[in-house]
Amino acid sequence: MEAVRASAAWVASRSSHVTVDLQEIEKVVDKIQGNVPKVEWDFEGIHYFDNGPLTVQYLFVLDALNFCFWPDKDLSYDHLASGLKLALEKDKTALDADRLKNYTGPELRHLLNWPRPLPIEEERVRLLHEVGLELERSFGGQAANLVKSAGNSAATLIELITRHFPGFRDHSLYKGHQVFLYKRAQIFVADLWGAFKGQNYGEFHDINSITIFADYIVPAVLRELGILKYGSNLSCSIDSNCEIVPGSEEEVEIRACSIYAVEKMRDLISKKFGKQLLSIDIDLWLWSCGVQNMALSHHRTLSIYY
């Protein structure tokens, strides 16, 4: 996704609250000798997989809802992934398009077996409706048809998703410049690639075009590694659990600089060790480090994009 890479680099070159420390990137790259520990997709065993189109439907719904867990201290991505998995195992029609477009908040909670209102629940319901309506209107109700229409191109699939499903249009304005981040659209491609092991619905000839998925956890890990440096005011806000306004300079810089930092890491690994790593592999490694150290302070933004 060249638009994501280019706009992230543009932000990083003008950032005033977040700095990417290139020396620390080199230290990390040298420490791991260019070998990012391999983390398997679904290493926790929480996802639905049947090697067919229902898995694609599951992943698309999962990634439509994959945002903003932190306001509920007990809720996590694991609950979402495993909740949808159990719902499908009980009822294979649970994620059919005609049902997605009619779910209510209480019905979504029941689907996930969650006992209380979800964070930004009304937005989650709205996005379910959007997914159901557009899948039914343009893709015969099947996310698998959406994937097939991309012709095995990750970039084309992301373009299709962001054209047809406004809830995936993860854009920001930064100093008058449009910034593209596309966390959930890109992670859907990565989930397909990981689940199907690069075959069938997960076969993409340009999988190396995908960047990392700028969320809460990866920036926190990059900060812990010393790669991201925050200004004193931003550090204080994050460490005090203050909310960061969506679309603010601070929020855009955190996410864009995370993407830029990992791109620089990829470039350095290639230059020093001759290894061509995927951003997906680096993201999985960083994310797994973060979920194993939930004491890390992360920025808190109420957003439907991550």
Short mmCIF file of N, CA, C and O in Angstrom, two decimals, residues 22-101:
data_model
loop_
_atom_site.label_atom_id
_atom_site.label_comp_id
_atom_site.label_asym_id
_atom_site.label_seq_id
_atom_site.Cartn_x
_atom_site.Cartn_y
_atom_site.Cartn_z
N LEU A 22 16.23 6.20 14.72
CA LEU A 22 16.85 5.28 13.78
C LEU A 22 17.98 4.48 14.41
O LEU A 22 18.22 3.32 14.03
N GLN A 23 18.67 5.07 15.38
CA GLN A 23 19.74 4.34 16.06
C GLN A 23 19.18 3.18 16.88
O GLN A 23 19.77 2.09 16.94
N GLU A 24 18.03 3.40 17.51
CA GLU A 24 17.41 2.33 18.27
C GLU A 24 16.89 1.23 17.35
O GLU A 24 16.92 0.04 17.70
N ILE A 25 16.42 1.60 16.16
CA ILE A 25 16.02 0.59 15.18
C ILE A 25 17.20 -0.30 14.85
O ILE A 25 17.09 -1.53 14.81
N GLU A 26 18.36 0.33 14.63
CA GLU A 26 19.56 -0.45 14.29
C GLU A 26 19.95 -1.38 15.43
O GLU A 26 20.35 -2.53 15.21
N LYS A 27 19.84 -0.91 16.66
CA LYS A 27 20.16 -1.75 17.82
C LYS A 27 19.25 -2.98 17.88
O LYS A 27 19.70 -4.09 18.14
N VAL A 28 17.96 -2.75 17.66
CA VAL A 28 17.01 -3.86 17.70
C VAL A 28 17.30 -4.84 16.56
O VAL A 28 17.31 -6.07 16.77
N VAL A 29 17.54 -4.32 15.36
CA VAL A 29 17.82 -5.18 14.21
C VAL A 29 19.08 -6.00 14.45
O VAL A 29 19.13 -7.21 14.16
N ASP A 30 20.13 -5.38 15.01
CA ASP A 30 21.37 -6.11 15.30
C ASP A 30 21.16 -7.15 16.40
O ASP A 30 21.72 -8.25 16.35
N LYS A 31 20.34 -6.81 17.38
CA LYS A 31 20.10 -7.74 18.49
C LYS A 31 19.42 -9.01 18.00
O LYS A 31 19.74 -10.12 18.44
N ILE A 32 18.46 -8.87 17.08
CA ILE A 32 17.75 -10.05 16.57
C ILE A 32 18.43 -10.63 15.34
O ILE A 32 17.96 -11.63 14.79
N GLN A 33 19.55 -9.99 14.92
CA GLN A 33 20.31 -10.44 13.76
C GLN A 33 19.43 -10.59 12.51
O GLN A 33 19.62 -11.49 11.69
N GLY A 34 18.48 -9.67 12.42
CA GLY A 34 17.61 -9.68 11.25
C GLY A 34 16.60 -10.80 11.23
O GLY A 34 15.89 -10.98 10.23
N ASN A 35 16.51 -11.55 12.33
CA ASN A 35 15.59 -12.68 12.39
C ASN A 35 14.41 -12.34 13.30
O ASN A 35 14.54 -12.39 14.52
N VAL A 36 13.30 -11.97 12.70
CA VAL A 36 12.11 -11.71 13.50
C VAL A 36 11.50 -13.05 13.90
O VAL A 36 11.25 -13.90 13.03
N PRO A 37 11.31 -13.28 15.20
CA PRO A 37 10.73 -14.55 15.62
C PRO A 37 9.42 -14.84 14.90
O PRO A 37 8.56 -13.97 14.79
N LYS A 38 9.28 -16.05 14.38
CA LYS A 38 8.09 -16.41 13.62
C LYS A 38 6.92 -16.65 14.57
O LYS A 38 7.01 -17.43 15.52
N VAL A 39 5.84 -15.94 14.33
CA VAL A 39 4.62 -16.11 15.11
C VAL A 39 3.53 -16.57 14.15
O VAL A 39 3.23 -15.89 13.17
N GLU A 40 2.96 -17.71 14.43
CA GLU A 40 1.93 -18.26 13.55
C GLU A 40 0.61 -17.51 13.73
O GLU A 40 0.24 -17.13 14.83
N TRP A 41 -0.10 -17.33 12.62
CA TRP A 41 -1.45 -16.81 12.71
C TRP A 41 -2.28 -17.75 13.57
O TRP A 41 -2.14 -18.97 13.50
N ASP A 42 -3.13 -17.20 14.42
CA ASP A 42 -3.96 -17.98 15.35
C ASP A 42 -3.12 -18.79 16.33
O ASP A 42 -3.48 -19.91 16.70
N PHE A 43 -2.01 -18.20 16.76
CA PHE A 43 -1.17 -18.91 17.74
C PHE A 43 -1.90 -19.16 19.05
O PHE A 43 -1.49 -20.02 19.84
N GLU A 44 -2.98 -18.43 19.28
CA GLU A 44 -3.75 -18.63 20.51
C GLU A 44 -4.94 -19.59 20.33
O GLU A 44 -5.62 -19.92 21.30
N GLY A 45 -5.21 -20.00 19.08
CA GLY A 45 -6.29 -20.95 18.83
C GLY A 45 -7.68 -20.39 19.06
O GLY A 45 -8.58 -21.11 19.50
N ILE A 46 -7.89 -19.12 18.71
CA ILE A 46 -9.16 -18.46 19.04
C ILE A 46 -10.03 -18.20 17.81
O ILE A 46 -11.15 -17.70 17.95
N HIS A 47 -9.56 -18.55 16.62
CA HIS A 47 -10.27 -18.19 15.40
C HIS A 47 -11.02 -19.37 14.79
O HIS A 47 -10.61 -20.53 14.93
N TYR A 48 -12.09 -19.05 14.08
CA TYR A 48 -12.83 -20.05 13.31
C TYR A 48 -12.09 -20.31 12.00
O TYR A 48 -11.62 -19.39 11.34
N PHE A 49 -12.00 -21.58 11.62
CA PHE A 49 -11.39 -21.92 10.33
C PHE A 49 -11.96 -23.23 9.82
O PHE A 49 -11.91 -24.26 10.51
N ASP A 50 -12.52 -23.19 8.60
CA ASP A 50 -13.02 -24.41 7.97
C ASP A 50 -12.48 -24.58 6.56
O ASP A 50 -12.96 -25.43 5.81
N ASN A 51 -11.51 -23.74 6.21
CA ASN A 51 -10.82 -23.81 4.92
C ASN A 51 -11.73 -23.46 3.74
O ASN A 51 -11.47 -23.84 2.61
N GLY A 52 -12.82 -22.72 4.02
CA GLY A 52 -13.75 -22.39 2.94
C GLY A 52 -14.29 -20.98 3.05
O GLY A 52 -13.80 -20.16 3.85
N PRO A 53 -15.34 -20.68 2.30
CA PRO A 53 -15.88 -19.32 2.26
C PRO A 53 -16.45 -18.83 3.58
O PRO A 53 -16.49 -17.63 3.82
N LEU A 54 -16.89 -19.75 4.45
CA LEU A 54 -17.41 -19.31 5.74
C LEU A 54 -16.30 -18.69 6.59
O LEU A 54 -16.56 -17.76 7.36
N THR A 55 -15.08 -19.18 6.43
CA THR A 55 -13.95 -18.58 7.13
C THR A 55 -13.73 -17.15 6.65
O THR A 55 -13.44 -16.25 7.45
N VAL A 56 -13.88 -16.92 5.35
CA VAL A 56 -13.72 -15.56 4.80
C VAL A 56 -14.79 -14.65 5.39
O VAL A 56 -14.50 -13.50 5.78
N GLN A 57 -16.02 -15.13 5.45
CA GLN A 57 -17.13 -14.35 6.03
C GLN A 57 -16.81 -14.01 7.48
O GLN A 57 -16.99 -12.87 7.93
N TYR A 58 -16.37 -15.01 8.21
CA TYR A 58 -16.00 -14.82 9.62
C TYR A 58 -14.93 -13.75 9.77
O TYR A 58 -15.04 -12.83 10.60
N LEU A 59 -13.87 -13.84 8.97
CA LEU A 59 -12.76 -12.90 9.11
C LEU A 59 -13.19 -11.48 8.74
O LEU A 59 -12.74 -10.51 9.37
N PHE A 60 -14.05 -11.35 7.74
CA PHE A 60 -14.48 -10.01 7.34
C PHE A 60 -15.33 -9.36 8.44
O PHE A 60 -15.15 -8.18 8.76
N VAL A 61 -16.24 -10.14 9.02
CA VAL A 61 -17.05 -9.62 10.13
C VAL A 61 -16.15 -9.32 11.34
O VAL A 61 -16.29 -8.28 11.98
N LEU A 62 -15.24 -10.22 11.62
CA LEU A 62 -14.30 -10.01 12.73
C LEU A 62 -13.55 -8.70 12.57
O LEU A 62 -13.47 -7.89 13.51
N ASP A 63 -13.03 -8.45 11.37
CA ASP A 63 -12.24 -7.24 11.17
C ASP A 63 -13.09 -5.99 11.01
O ASP A 63 -12.61 -4.88 11.20
N ALA A 64 -14.36 -6.16 10.69
CA ALA A 64 -15.27 -5.02 10.72
C ALA A 64 -15.50 -4.54 12.15
O ALA A 64 -15.75 -3.35 12.38
N LEU A 65 -15.40 -5.45 13.10
CA LEU A 65 -15.67 -5.14 14.52
C LEU A 65 -14.41 -5.00 15.35
O LEU A 65 -14.48 -4.75 16.56
N ASN A 66 -13.26 -5.15 14.72
CA ASN A 66 -11.98 -5.24 15.44
C ASN A 66 -11.44 -3.85 15.78
O ASN A 66 -10.52 -3.34 15.15
N PHE A 67 -12.03 -3.23 16.82
CA PHE A 67 -11.56 -1.91 17.24
C PHE A 67 -12.00 -1.62 18.66
O PHE A 67 -12.98 -2.16 19.16
N CYS A 68 -11.23 -0.79 19.31
CA CYS A 68 -11.59 -0.11 20.55
C CYS A 68 -12.15 -1.02 21.65
O CYS A 68 -13.33 -0.97 21.97
N PHE A 69 -11.28 -1.82 22.23
CA PHE A 69 -11.68 -2.69 23.34
C PHE A 69 -11.41 -2.06 24.71
O PHE A 69 -12.06 -2.38 25.69
N TRP A 70 -10.43 -1.18 24.77
CA TRP A 70 -9.88 -0.73 26.06
C TRP A 70 -10.88 -0.05 27.00
O TRP A 70 -10.68 -0.12 28.23
N PRO A 71 -11.97 0.60 26.52
CA PRO A 71 -12.85 1.22 27.52
C PRO A 71 -13.45 0.22 28.50
O PRO A 71 -13.85 0.58 29.61
N ASP A 72 -13.53 -1.07 28.09
CA ASP A 72 -13.98 -2.13 29.00
C ASP A 72 -12.75 -2.93 29.38
O ASP A 72 -12.19 -3.67 28.56
N LYS A 73 -12.32 -2.80 30.61
CA LYS A 73 -11.03 -3.39 31.02
C LYS A 73 -10.99 -4.91 30.90
O LYS A 73 -9.92 -5.51 30.88
N ASP A 74 -12.17 -5.55 30.82
CA ASP A 74 -12.21 -7.00 30.73
C ASP A 74 -12.33 -7.52 29.30
O ASP A 74 -12.18 -8.71 29.05
N LEU A 75 -12.60 -6.61 28.37
CA LEU A 75 -12.84 -7.01 26.98
C LEU A 75 -11.54 -6.97 26.19
O LEU A 75 -10.71 -6.07 26.37
N SER A 76 -11.36 -7.95 25.30
CA SER A 76 -10.17 -7.97 24.45
C SER A 76 -10.53 -8.54 23.08
O SER A 76 -11.63 -9.07 22.86
N TYR A 77 -9.56 -8.44 22.17
CA TYR A 77 -9.74 -9.03 20.84
C TYR A 77 -10.07 -10.52 20.94
O TYR A 77 -10.87 -11.04 20.14
N ASP A 78 -9.47 -11.21 21.90
CA ASP A 78 -9.71 -12.64 22.05
C ASP A 78 -11.20 -12.94 22.25
O ASP A 78 -11.71 -13.92 21.72
N HIS A 79 -11.88 -12.08 23.03
CA HIS A 79 -13.30 -12.29 23.26
C HIS A 79 -14.09 -12.16 21.96
O HIS A 79 -15.04 -12.92 21.71
N LEU A 80 -13.72 -11.20 21.14
CA LEU A 80 -14.40 -10.99 19.87
C LEU A 80 -14.18 -12.18 18.94
O LEU A 80 -15.14 -12.74 18.39
N ALA A 81 -12.92 -12.57 18.77
CA ALA A 81 -12.59 -13.66 17.84
C ALA A 81 -13.22 -14.97 18.29
O ALA A 81 -13.82 -15.70 17.48
N SER A 82 -13.07 -15.30 19.56
CA SER A 82 -13.60 -16.57 20.05
C SER A 82 -15.12 -16.55 20.16
O SER A 82 -15.79 -17.57 19.95
N GLY A 83 -15.70 -15.37 20.46
CA GLY A 83 -17.15 -15.26 20.53
C GLY A 83 -17.81 -15.51 19.19
O GLY A 83 -18.80 -16.25 19.09
N LEU A 84 -17.25 -14.89 18.13
CA LEU A 84 -17.79 -15.12 16.78
C LEU A 84 -17.56 -16.56 16.35
O LEU A 84 -18.41 -17.17 15.67
N LYS A 85 -16.43 -17.13 16.74
CA LYS A 85 -16.14 -18.54 16.41
C LYS A 85 -17.19 -19.46 17.02
O LYS A 85 -17.77 -20.31 16.33
N LEU A 86 -17.47 -19.29 18.31
CA LEU A 86 -18.46 -20.13 18.98
C LEU A 86 -19.85 -19.93 18.40
O LEU A 86 -20.62 -20.89 18.26
N ALA A 87 -20.18 -18.68 18.04
CA ALA A 87 -21.48 -18.41 17.43
C ALA A 87 -21.64 -19.17 16.12
O ALA A 87 -22.71 -19.74 15.83
N LEU A 88 -20.57 -19.19 15.30
CA LEU A 88 -20.63 -19.91 14.03
C LEU A 88 -20.69 -21.41 14.22
O LEU A 88 -21.36 -22.12 13.46
N GLU A 89 -19.98 -21.90 15.22
CA GLU A 89 -20.01 -23.34 15.48
C GLU A 89 -21.40 -23.80 15.91
O GLU A 89 -21.80 -24.93 15.63
N LYS A 90 -22.14 -22.90 16.56
CA LYS A 90 -23.52 -23.22 16.97
C LYS A 90 -24.51 -23.05 15.83
O LYS A 90 -25.49 -23.77 15.73
N ASP A 91 -24.24 -22.05 14.97
CA ASP A 91 -25.19 -21.70 13.91
C ASP A 91 -24.43 -21.16 12.71
O ASP A 91 -23.93 -20.04 12.73
N LYS A 92 -24.32 -21.98 11.67
CA LYS A 92 -23.53 -21.62 10.50
C LYS A 92 -24.12 -20.42 9.74
O LYS A 92 -23.45 -19.85 8.88
N THR A 93 -25.35 -20.02 10.04
CA THR A 93 -25.95 -18.87 9.36
C THR A 93 -25.81 -17.57 10.17
O THR A 93 -26.33 -16.53 9.75
N ALA A 94 -25.12 -17.63 11.29
CA ALA A 94 -25.07 -16.48 12.20
C ALA A 94 -24.50 -15.23 11.55
O ALA A 94 -24.87 -14.10 11.92
N LEU A 95 -23.61 -15.41 10.56
CA LEU A 95 -22.97 -14.26 9.93
C LEU A 95 -23.42 -14.08 8.48
O LEU A 95 -22.74 -13.39 7.70
N ASP A 96 -24.55 -14.65 8.13
CA ASP A 96 -25.11 -14.42 6.79
C ASP A 96 -25.45 -12.94 6.63
O ASP A 96 -25.84 -12.27 7.59
N ALA A 97 -25.32 -12.44 5.41
CA ALA A 97 -25.52 -11.01 5.16
C ALA A 97 -26.89 -10.52 5.61
O ALA A 97 -27.03 -9.43 6.17
N ASP A 98 -27.95 -11.33 5.36
CA ASP A 98 -29.28 -10.87 5.72
C ASP A 98 -29.49 -10.78 7.23
O ASP A 98 -30.37 -10.05 7.70
N ARG A 99 -28.65 -11.48 7.98
CA ARG A 99 -28.72 -11.37 9.43
C ARG A 99 -27.84 -10.23 9.94
O ARG A 99 -28.20 -9.53 10.88
N LEU A 100 -26.70 -10.05 9.30
CA LEU A 100 -25.79 -8.97 9.71
C LEU A 100 -26.49 -7.61 9.63
O LEU A 100 -26.30 -6.75 10.50
N LYS A 101 -27.31 -7.42 8.61
CA LYS A 101 -27.91 -6.09 8.40
C LYS A 101 -29.06 -5.81 9.36
O LYS A 101 -29.61 -4.71 9.35
#
